[in-house]
XYZ file of C-alpha atoms in Angstrom:
478
model
C -22.687 13.850 5.486
C -22.415 9.837 5.857
C -24.534 7.802 8.064
C -23.224 6.865 11.475
C -21.649 3.726 12.939
C -19.368 1.041 11.336
C -20.013 -0.709 8.461
C -20.743 -4.994 8.856
C -17.850 -7.157 8.459
C -17.810 -11.304 8.219
C -14.114 -13.290 8.250
C -13.549 -15.443 4.936
C -10.136 -17.009 5.480
C -9.667 -19.493 8.187
C -6.952 -17.670 11.184
C -3.264 -17.925 9.440
C -4.807 -19.845 6.372
C -4.236 -22.856 8.456
C -0.453 -22.439 9.114
C 0.872 -21.342 12.663
C 3.609 -19.876 10.762
C 1.796 -16.937 9.066
C 1.396 -14.188 11.415
C -0.383 -12.036 9.288
C -1.359 -10.328 5.718
C 0.263 -7.668 3.752
C -0.446 -7.407 0.481
C -3.077 -7.982 -2.203
C -4.132 -7.926 -5.754
C -6.474 -9.104 -8.419
C -4.635 -10.937 -11.159
C -6.519 -13.238 -13.886
C -9.406 -13.646 -11.849
C -8.213 -14.831 -8.961
C -7.408 -12.502 -5.324
C -3.847 -13.012 -4.131
C -2.628 -11.853 -0.662
C 1.213 -11.570 0.988
C 1.647 -13.237 3.818
C 4.642 -12.610 6.510
C 5.845 -16.021 7.961
C 8.559 -17.005 10.474
C 10.570 -19.226 8.032
C 9.743 -16.665 4.616
C 6.874 -15.175 3.088
C 4.115 -16.798 1.285
C 1.607 -15.828 -1.193
C -2.049 -17.415 -1.201
C -4.881 -17.322 -3.853
C -8.801 -17.740 -4.201
C -10.764 -17.501 -7.166
C -13.980 -16.625 -4.724
C -15.544 -20.522 -4.105
C -15.992 -21.130 -0.871
C -15.264 -24.478 0.423
C -16.625 -24.843 4.564
C -19.617 -24.194 6.527
C -20.120 -21.569 8.088
C -18.746 -20.312 4.427
C -15.057 -19.633 4.041
C -13.401 -18.692 0.857
C -10.955 -21.595 -1.063
C -7.599 -20.656 -0.523
C -4.371 -21.654 -2.208
C -0.465 -21.596 -1.678
C 1.251 -20.397 -4.651
C 4.396 -19.267 -3.138
C 6.514 -20.534 -0.651
C 9.376 -19.389 2.156
C 10.315 -16.162 0.581
C 10.967 -17.008 -2.876
C 13.887 -19.540 -2.211
C 16.013 -16.477 -1.804
C 18.206 -16.531 0.984
C 21.790 -17.398 2.474
C 23.880 -19.915 4.750
C 23.720 -18.963 8.350
C 26.854 -21.339 9.942
C 24.642 -25.220 8.943
C 21.604 -23.827 8.265
C 19.923 -21.915 5.175
C 18.094 -18.766 6.331
C 15.277 -16.999 4.101
C 16.124 -13.946 3.619
C 12.020 -12.177 2.499
C 10.359 -12.544 5.397
C 7.205 -10.678 4.466
C 5.112 -10.754 0.632
C 4.530 -6.972 1.356
C 3.249 -5.204 -1.777
C 1.325 -6.437 -4.897
C 1.127 -4.929 -7.967
C 0.021 -6.303 -11.765
C 1.870 -4.405 -14.435
C 2.493 -5.329 -18.179
C 1.044 -8.898 -18.192
C 2.696 -9.974 -14.819
C 1.969 -10.180 -10.870
C 4.794 -7.924 -9.147
C 5.673 -8.890 -5.696
C 7.845 -6.872 -2.841
C 9.276 -8.211 -0.286
C 10.649 -7.122 3.349
C 14.544 -7.941 3.615
C 16.535 -6.916 6.378
C 19.549 -9.236 4.970
C 20.080 -7.906 1.874
C 17.672 -5.271 1.032
C 14.071 -5.531 -0.409
C 13.446 -7.570 -3.291
C 10.944 -7.841 -6.413
C 9.363 -10.537 -7.847
C 7.079 -11.303 -10.453
C 5.352 -14.229 -12.342
C 2.920 -14.236 -15.470
C 1.593 -17.812 -14.314
C 1.447 -17.723 -10.390
C 2.453 -20.793 -8.850
C 5.353 -22.286 -7.106
C 8.723 -22.325 -9.109
C 7.708 -20.064 -11.077
C 8.904 -16.789 -10.025
C 11.706 -14.173 -11.294
C 13.280 -11.498 -9.156
C 13.722 -8.010 -11.221
C 15.396 -5.963 -8.641
C 19.089 -5.180 -6.978
C 19.060 -5.818 -2.977
C 17.512 -2.535 -1.326
C 17.218 -0.867 -5.271
C 21.041 -1.297 -5.565
C 21.839 0.110 -1.423
C 23.114 -3.520 -0.802
C 26.346 -4.641 -2.447
C 25.023 -7.687 -4.033
C 29.113 -8.741 -5.113
C 30.320 -8.123 -2.145
C 27.302 -8.717 0.177
C 27.273 -5.572 2.317
C 25.489 -2.644 2.417
C 26.428 0.568 0.723
C 25.786 2.808 3.837
C 23.125 1.806 6.437
C 20.342 -0.488 5.682
C 17.963 1.439 3.227
C 15.333 0.127 1.841
C 14.519 -3.036 3.455
C 11.127 -3.247 2.200
C 9.011 -2.801 -0.329
C 6.070 -0.963 1.462
C 3.526 -0.693 -1.709
C 3.755 -0.652 -5.600
C 1.303 0.817 -8.085
C 0.938 1.407 -11.877
C 0.486 5.318 -12.502
C 0.568 6.619 -16.135
C 1.850 3.239 -17.573
C 5.153 3.157 -15.207
C 5.260 1.025 -11.893
C 6.134 2.643 -8.901
C 7.490 1.211 -5.422
C 7.768 2.703 -1.928
C 10.599 1.882 0.361
C 10.867 1.881 4.104
C 14.268 2.275 6.011
C 16.041 1.562 8.913
C 15.767 4.019 11.771
C 18.987 5.406 12.360
C 18.274 7.439 15.393
C 17.174 11.011 16.418
C 13.785 12.248 14.401
C 16.157 14.259 12.248
C 18.476 11.099 11.392
C 15.315 9.303 9.394
C 16.685 7.574 6.789
C 14.167 8.505 3.621
C 11.112 6.548 2.493
C 11.495 6.707 -1.001
C 9.407 6.178 -4.541
C 11.101 4.187 -6.952
C 9.811 3.884 -10.911
C 10.493 0.613 -13.051
C 13.154 1.255 -15.287
C 14.377 -1.351 -16.790
C 17.220 -0.986 -19.579
C 17.622 -3.720 -22.550
C 20.972 -5.312 -21.090
C 19.402 -5.246 -17.350
C 16.122 -5.734 -16.477
C 16.939 -5.410 -12.972
C 17.059 -1.514 -13.236
C 15.115 1.616 -10.766
C 15.281 4.814 -10.771
C 14.557 7.233 -7.439
C 11.817 9.865 -7.863
C 11.532 11.305 -4.378
C 13.778 11.417 -1.818
C 10.604 11.243 0.771
C 11.148 14.797 2.671
C 7.976 15.497 4.334
C 9.136 18.800 6.259
C 11.932 20.447 8.350
C 12.150 20.398 12.030
C 12.898 23.745 14.285
C 16.445 23.894 13.393
C 15.899 23.785 9.389
C 17.037 20.553 9.283
C 15.129 18.155 6.812
C 12.745 15.696 8.571
C 12.164 12.341 6.052
C 9.549 10.132 5.817
C 10.616 6.715 7.575
C 8.316 4.506 4.779
C 6.732 5.786 1.737
C 3.952 3.340 2.727
C 1.314 2.719 0.344
C 0.067 4.598 -3.078
C -3.352 4.789 -4.684
C -4.742 6.884 -7.657
C -7.977 9.064 -7.989
C -8.606 10.539 -11.136
C -5.190 11.781 -12.201
C -3.917 11.938 -8.972
C -0.946 9.828 -7.087
C -1.669 9.801 -3.533
C 0.917 8.587 -1.263
C 0.423 7.475 2.383
C 3.569 7.691 4.641
C 5.066 6.838 8.124
C 6.568 9.621 9.983
C 6.530 11.978 13.172
C 5.582 15.106 12.039
C 3.683 16.647 9.260
C 1.280 15.228 6.895
C -0.020 11.431 6.452
C -1.198 12.059 2.739
C 1.078 13.360 -0.260
C 0.154 13.756 -3.624
C 1.703 13.784 -7.103
C 0.394 15.324 -10.628
C 3.129 13.572 -12.544
C 4.816 11.163 -10.565
C 8.379 13.175 -9.974
C 6.649 15.826 -7.668
C 5.000 15.668 -4.144
C 3.225 17.547 -2.553
C 1.651 17.235 1.656
C -2.153 17.375 1.824
C -2.872 16.960 5.555
C -3.090 14.303 8.669
C -6.226 12.434 8.519
C -6.616 11.600 12.079
C -4.631 14.480 13.673
C -2.486 12.292 15.599
C 1.266 13.270 14.836
C 2.416 9.473 15.880
C 0.080 7.615 13.569
C 0.721 6.770 9.872
C -1.060 5.360 6.900
C -1.150 1.536 7.009
C -3.041 1.816 3.157
C -4.784 3.282 0.710
C -7.094 2.011 -2.072
C -9.755 3.894 -4.065
C -13.243 2.104 -4.904
C -14.745 2.901 -7.960
C -18.378 2.145 -7.843
C -20.084 1.754 -11.492
C -23.537 0.852 -9.679
C -25.558 3.853 -11.457
C -25.299 6.062 -14.262
C -22.184 8.064 -13.146
C -19.501 6.268 -11.797
C -18.429 7.343 -7.923
C -14.977 7.224 -6.994
C -13.925 7.499 -3.454
C -10.575 6.842 -1.185
C -10.159 4.643 1.251
C -7.608 4.402 4.289
C -6.468 2.421 7.385
C -4.495 4.404 10.128
C -2.681 3.273 12.865
C 0.205 3.321 15.542
C -0.064 5.569 17.646
C -3.537 5.691 17.521
C -6.717 2.643 17.339
C -6.546 1.361 14.048
C -9.625 2.373 11.677
C -10.807 2.364 8.133
C -11.515 6.078 6.758
C -13.164 7.503 3.110
C -12.627 10.644 1.713
C -13.751 12.280 -1.739
C -10.897 14.493 -2.224
C -8.156 13.183 -0.028
C -8.065 16.009 2.270
C -11.433 15.862 4.286
C -11.997 12.197 5.857
C -15.024 10.339 7.336
C -14.259 7.522 9.760
C -16.049 4.368 8.305
C -15.598 1.533 11.092
C -15.206 0.254 14.811
C -11.796 0.970 16.390
C -10.187 -2.041 16.280
C -13.066 -3.542 14.966
C -14.325 -3.962 17.959
C -11.216 -6.311 18.985
C -8.399 -4.493 20.960
C -6.101 -7.665 19.501
C -6.340 -5.870 15.932
C -3.027 -3.977 16.009
C -3.145 -3.158 12.607
C -5.302 -3.466 9.497
C -2.185 -4.315 7.214
C -4.224 -4.616 3.581
C -7.302 -3.783 1.971
C -8.178 -4.786 -1.563
C -11.690 -5.160 -3.897
C -12.990 -8.422 -5.213
C -16.350 -9.532 -6.407
C -17.275 -12.870 -4.401
C -20.182 -14.047 -5.471
C -22.122 -10.686 -5.881
C -22.144 -8.691 -9.082
C -20.486 -5.651 -7.664
C -17.376 -5.317 -6.064
C -16.517 -5.813 -1.990
C -13.304 -4.438 0.170
C -11.695 -7.067 2.000
C -9.351 -5.840 4.964
C -6.557 -7.843 6.322
C -5.627 -7.702 10.143
C -2.437 -7.957 12.615
C -3.155 -9.012 15.281
C -1.282 -8.291 18.774
C 1.416 -11.111 19.468
C 2.413 -9.749 22.729
C -0.859 -11.169 24.084
C -0.928 -14.241 22.355
C -3.123 -13.560 19.752
C -1.549 -14.593 16.359
C -4.441 -15.384 14.337
C -4.331 -12.798 11.393
C -7.704 -12.510 9.656
C -9.322 -11.551 6.528
C -12.782 -9.026 6.671
C -15.119 -7.177 4.331
C -17.908 -5.618 3.855
C -20.504 -5.065 1.096
C -19.413 -1.457 -0.451
C -22.792 0.122 0.156
C -22.065 3.720 0.039
C -25.093 5.512 1.544
C -26.168 8.513 -1.162
C -28.556 11.216 0.168
C -29.082 15.116 -0.685
C -29.611 17.488 1.759
C -32.374 19.966 0.330
C -32.098 23.338 1.350
C -35.358 24.848 -0.659
C -38.004 23.222 -3.073
C -40.665 25.979 -4.698
C -43.426 26.381 -7.144
C -43.689 30.232 -8.300
C -46.099 31.412 -10.476
C -44.977 33.620 -13.621
C -46.400 35.983 -15.310
C -46.987 34.384 -18.476
C -48.767 31.399 -17.087
C -45.920 28.996 -16.981
C -44.529 27.665 -13.495
C -41.069 28.125 -12.390
C -39.577 25.400 -10.147
C -36.681 25.944 -7.931
C -34.677 23.890 -5.443
C -31.558 24.090 -4.036
C -29.297 21.580 -1.904
C -26.669 22.187 1.025
C -24.813 18.720 0.050
C -24.841 16.078 -2.437
C -23.510 12.627 -1.890
C -24.074 10.013 -5.124
C -26.417 11.834 -6.844
C -27.075 11.336 -10.444
C -29.723 13.935 -10.841
C -33.274 14.730 -10.029
C -36.743 14.217 -11.988
C -40.118 16.899 -11.549
C -43.487 14.876 -11.227
C -47.008 16.937 -11.533
C -50.058 15.848 -10.314
C -53.561 17.619 -9.592
C -54.078 16.125 -6.205
C -51.293 15.240 -3.839
C -50.842 11.706 -3.649
C -49.351 11.085 -7.111
C -51.672 8.677 -8.444
C -51.726 10.163 -11.424
C -48.718 12.446 -11.611
C -46.737 13.195 -15.109
C -42.976 13.683 -15.532
C -42.340 17.453 -16.149
C -38.599 16.428 -17.810
C -37.708 13.594 -20.168
C -34.569 13.537 -19.383
C -32.546 13.403 -16.100
C -31.063 17.085 -14.793
C -27.887 16.156 -13.620
C -26.369 16.622 -10.026
C -24.145 19.479 -10.127
C -23.203 19.440 -6.356
C -21.060 17.824 -4.170
C -20.494 16.504 -0.490
C -18.798 19.568 0.596
C -21.743 21.998 -1.230
C -24.991 22.046 -2.867
C -26.379 23.520 -6.422
C -29.159 25.663 -6.817
C -31.496 24.275 -10.063
C -34.255 25.667 -12.170
C -37.080 24.290 -14.301
C -39.750 26.059 -16.314
C -43.302 24.159 -16.700
C -45.312 25.466 -19.319
C -47.735 22.704 -19.874
C -49.812 23.963 -17.098
C -53.746 25.200 -17.136
C -54.771 28.400 -15.718
C -56.433 28.661 -12.417
C -55.740 24.932 -12.715
C -54.325 23.868 -8.808
C -50.927 21.630 -8.886
C -48.939 19.908 -6.895
C -45.087 19.159 -7.392
C -42.712 16.564 -6.430
C -39.119 16.343 -6.444
C -37.260 13.176 -7.178
C -33.802 12.689 -6.496
C -31.801 9.643 -8.569
C -28.729 8.387 -6.642
C -25.727 6.524 -8.668
C -27.327 3.301 -7.243
C -30.778 4.028 -9.126
C -32.779 4.522 -5.752
C -34.770 7.248 -5.564
C -35.493 9.723 -2.568
C -38.903 12.159 -2.896
C -39.652 15.514 -1.970
C -42.706 17.427 -1.621
C -45.132 18.158 -2.467
C -45.312 21.709 -3.327
C -48.681 23.621 -4.499
C -49.157 26.258 -7.292
C -51.899 27.942 -8.963
C -50.724 29.355 -12.992
C -51.554 32.536 -12.736
C -54.056 33.859 -15.904
C -52.041 34.581 -19.195
C -51.692 38.344 -19.410
C -52.655 38.413 -23.533
C -55.698 36.563 -22.331
C -56.239 39.046 -19.701
C -56.329 41.459 -21.976
C -58.835 39.934 -24.637
C -61.078 39.644 -21.500
C -61.179 42.845 -20.773
C -61.487 43.988 -24.712
C -64.693 41.814 -25.051
C -66.091 43.468 -22.022
C -65.917 47.064 -23.144
C -66.628 46.246 -27.107
C -70.449 44.341 -24.915
C -70.587 47.768 -23.283
C -69.974 49.951 -26.350
C -72.793 48.221 -27.959
C -75.086 48.628 -25.305
C -75.213 44.208 -24.024
């Protein structure tokens, strides 16, 4: 299984990006070689970016503000102008643009985009609340539905958005957290279509239950994963086509918890790319980072709340290369304002995912034809690229020779192992051999097992020839 204990993290941005009005970080994306983060601000959301350079001691990344105060969207409240977009809650890169989805409780969530992000270079591409807010009459059609774009993702060439909705009352009356797909018309670039109503189950009376939010997305393989906020049923849903959604599991077993964010890390540091699904959870349980190979089984990958109880939510995750050859995982936190702790933070960890196998058996068996059958079985395999076998006539490997010239690809998984066999025919009868098994992981690291020792049998044909010679010598009286 996975190693126990938390991974290592370090802070890489000053609290609140240096502005006290910034409350917490909600979203992150990489666009045109820069890392962007969306921030909640009491005077209107902001967007900040970094190119990875460091500018402080101790080292902190250098950040620049590129969108200020709710993208300028708001309304007059008496003698004052109110910015409606309080949170830059979600981000996605699509068709050459950086898209940002907002939280807007006045006129419904909004989606903004830019192909050259900077102050004043943004345009809006949806109707308030995806049409739930009547912009002509300046009022809601029904209740306050779709007040926040919780997350966005590009899946099968289309842009998807998940929404959060107003809680009208009892559990059965929750307004549904929906999923929308961007479908602009030639004469109307603000159109989206609903593809999931957010139903997560039924109550004891058979009435439908809906997620309050389709909170986060991730794609692993051909599957689209959705993390939801609800009070019953599954945390993780999956779609294979973008139109149909099925519940999978509850990550930490706490019914009142929710999945805050999802991300897939694709490790390309070995011969075989290896994908893992990461999730952060909270709301009713301690905040933690989790990791999964398949979306069904999950392993805890952090200390509770990063060891600080004022971290009440791990709001967003992202990967970014920061003066390293490989990506790292970054997480933005939300501080507990009730305790007077308001400094939002950014944490990171190198994604040096541990690889390992559990070896059930390793044996060398002499065969009647004089060859050696090498057989090994694994119980589990994590990040295994494959195997090599080494042969030596002494047990310390100073004279070893490789038995197989090409790597034997790993066939096991973190949940089940595999059985392997290889026949070594390049051996001499009667010679004592030592064999070593070498596991190579996706990072290029090796683990040695053995040795096992074996002496090949005398080949049956050679034995018959020996008996024949003895008989011939006896016939001639030798």
